[in-house]
Coordinates of C-alpha atoms in Angstrom, one line a residue:
X23 CA 121.7 121.3 107.8
X24 CA 123.5 119.0 105.5
X25 CA 125.3 117.4 108.4
X26 CA 122.0 116.4 110.1
X27 CA 120.7 114.9 106.8
X28 CA 123.9 112.9 106.5
X29 CA 123.6 111.8 110.1
X30 CA 120.0 110.7 109.6
X31 CA 121.0 108.7 106.5
X32 CA 123.8 107.1 108.5
X33 CA 121.5 106.1 111.3
X34 CA 119.0 104.6 108.8
X35 CA 121.9 102.6 107.3
X36 CA 123.1 101.5 110.8
X37 CA 119.6 100.4 111.8
X38 CA 119.3 98.2 108.7
X39 CA 122.6 96.5 109.4
X40 CA 122.5 96.7 113.2
X41 CA 122.8 92.9 113.7
X42 CA 125.9 92.6 111.5
X43 CA 127.5 95.7 113.1
X44 CA 126.6 94.4 116.6
X45 CA 128.1 91.0 115.9
X46 CA 131.3 92.4 114.4
X47 CA 131.8 94.7 117.3
X48 CA 131.1 91.9 119.8
X49 CA 133.7 89.7 118.1
X50 CA 136.3 92.4 118.2
X51 CA 135.5 93.1 121.9
X52 CA 135.0 89.7 123.4
X53 CA 136.7 87.1 121.2
X54 CA 139.9 85.5 122.4
X55 CA 143.1 86.6 120.9
X56 CA 143.5 83.3 119.0
X57 CA 140.2 83.8 117.1
X58 CA 141.1 87.4 116.3
X59 CA 144.5 86.3 114.9
X60 CA 142.7 83.6 112.8
X61 CA 140.6 86.4 111.4
X62 CA 143.7 88.5 110.8
X63 CA 142.6 91.0 113.4
X64 CA 145.1 91.9 116.0
X65 CA 145.4 94.6 118.6
X66 CA 147.6 97.4 117.5
X67 CA 149.3 100.1 119.4
X68 CA 146.3 102.2 118.4
X69 CA 143.7 100.2 120.2
X70 CA 140.2 100.9 119.0
X71 CA 138.4 99.1 121.7
X72 CA 136.7 102.2 123.1
X73 CA 135.3 103.0 119.6
X74 CA 134.3 99.4 119.2
X75 CA 132.5 99.5 122.6
X76 CA 130.6 102.6 121.5
X77 CA 129.6 101.0 118.2
X78 CA 128.6 97.9 120.1
X79 CA 126.3 99.9 122.4
X80 CA 124.8 102.0 119.7
X81 CA 124.2 99.0 117.3
X82 CA 122.8 97.0 120.2
X83 CA 120.3 99.8 120.9
X84 CA 119.4 100.0 117.2
X85 CA 118.9 96.2 117.2
X86 CA 116.6 96.3 120.2
X87 CA 114.6 99.2 118.7
X88 CA 114.2 97.3 115.4
X89 CA 113.1 94.2 117.3
X90 CA 110.6 96.3 119.3
X91 CA 109.2 97.9 116.2
X92 CA 108.8 94.5 114.5
X93 CA 107.0 93.1 117.5
X94 CA 104.8 96.2 117.7
X95 CA 103.9 96.1 114.0
X96 CA 103.1 92.4 114.1
X97 CA 100.8 92.9 117.1
X98 CA 99.1 95.8 115.4
X99 CA 98.5 93.7 112.3
X100 CA 97.2 90.8 114.3
X101 CA 94.8 93.1 116.2
X102 CA 93.6 94.7 113.0
X103 CA 93.1 91.3 111.4
X104 CA 91.1 90.1 114.4
X105 CA 88.9 93.3 114.3
X106 CA 88.2 92.7 110.5
X107 CA 87.3 89.1 111.0
X108 CA 85.0 90.0 113.9
X109 CA 83.3 92.6 111.8
X110 CA 82.9 90.1 108.9
X111 CA 80.9 87.9 111.2
X112 CA 78.5 90.8 111.9
X113 CA 77.6 92.0 108.4
X114 CA 74.3 93.4 107.5
X115 CA 72.4 92.0 104.4
X116 CA 73.3 95.2 102.4
X117 CA 77.0 94.8 103.3
X118 CA 76.9 91.1 102.3
X119 CA 75.5 92.2 98.9
X120 CA 78.4 94.6 98.4
X121 CA 81.1 92.1 99.4
X122 CA 79.4 89.3 97.4
X123 CA 80.2 91.3 94.2
X124 CA 83.9 90.9 94.9
X125 CA 83.7 87.1 95.5
X126 CA 81.2 86.3 92.7
X127 CA 83.1 88.2 90.1
X128 CA 86.5 87.1 91.5
X129 CA 87.9 90.6 91.5
X130 CA 89.7 92.7 94.1
X131 CA 88.3 96.0 92.8
X132 CA 84.8 97.3 92.3
X133 CA 83.4 100.8 91.4
X134 CA 81.1 102.5 93.8
X135 CA 79.6 105.9 94.3
X136 CA 81.7 107.8 96.9
X137 CA 78.5 108.8 98.7
X138 CA 77.4 105.2 99.3
X139 CA 77.1 104.9 103.1
X140 CA 77.4 101.1 103.1
X141 CA 80.7 101.2 101.2
X142 CA 82.0 104.0 103.4
X143 CA 81.1 102.0 106.5
X144 CA 83.0 99.0 105.2
X145 CA 86.0 101.3 104.4
X146 CA 85.8 102.6 108.0
X147 CA 85.8 99.1 109.3
X148 CA 88.9 98.2 107.4
X149 CA 87.2 95.6 105.2
X150 CA 87.4 97.8 102.0
X151 CA 90.0 100.4 101.1
X152 CA 90.0 103.2 98.6
X153 CA 93.5 103.4 97.2
X154 CA 92.8 106.1 94.6
X155 CA 90.8 109.3 94.6
X156 CA 90.5 109.3 90.8
X157 CA 87.0 108.7 89.6
X158 CA 83.8 110.6 89.0
X159 CA 80.3 110.9 90.4
X160 CA 79.0 109.3 87.2
X161 CA 81.3 106.3 86.9
X162 CA 82.2 105.9 90.6
X163 CA 85.5 105.3 92.4
X164 CA 87.6 102.2 92.6
X165 CA 87.4 100.5 96.0
X166 CA 89.5 97.4 96.8
X167 CA 88.9 94.7 99.3
X168 CA 91.7 94.2 101.9
X169 CA 93.8 91.1 101.8
X170 CA 92.5 89.9 105.2
X171 CA 88.8 90.2 104.1
X172 CA 89.5 88.7 100.7
X173 CA 91.2 85.6 102.1
X174 CA 88.7 85.1 104.9
X175 CA 85.7 85.5 102.6
X176 CA 87.2 83.1 100.0
X177 CA 87.7 80.5 102.7
X178 CA 84.3 81.2 104.4
X179 CA 81.8 82.1 101.6
X180 CA 78.9 81.1 103.9
X181 CA 79.4 84.5 105.6
X182 CA 77.8 86.2 102.6
X183 CA 74.6 84.2 102.6

C-alpha cells in the first residue's frame, strides 16, 4: 500500500515538472554530441538512452495531459462565466433588489435566511455562493457574490435598475 502512495506522489511531482523533465530527456536523446559535451554530458559504457526514452515518453504524456486539463478548465470557466452573465441580463426585480445590496453597500458578503427562495435561486444560477454553513435561522447565513457577478455588476450597474 505504501508503494502505491509513493508512486502516486511521484506521479504528482512528475506532472508538475513535466516540461522540464521532457526537455531534459529530449536534450539527452536528440542533441548532437558537441552540445552534450559542452553540457558535460557524455555517453558512457552504460548508455541510459533507453531509460531516457521511457522518461521522454512518460513526461511527454504528462505534459499533454496537463495541457489538456488546462484547456478544459479554461473552457469550463468561460462557459460558466457566459452563463452567469446571461443570467444577470434576465434578473427579476426581486433578484435585482438582493444583488443591489451587495453593490450599494460595496461588500462581497450579505446575510440571508437559508430558506429564502430568491437567494437560493441565485446560488443555483452561480451568481451567489454560500461558502459557510455556519449561521442560524435568526441571524441568517453568509452568502457571497461570485467574482464574475461582482465585476460585471460593478461595470454595469444599470442591470440593477
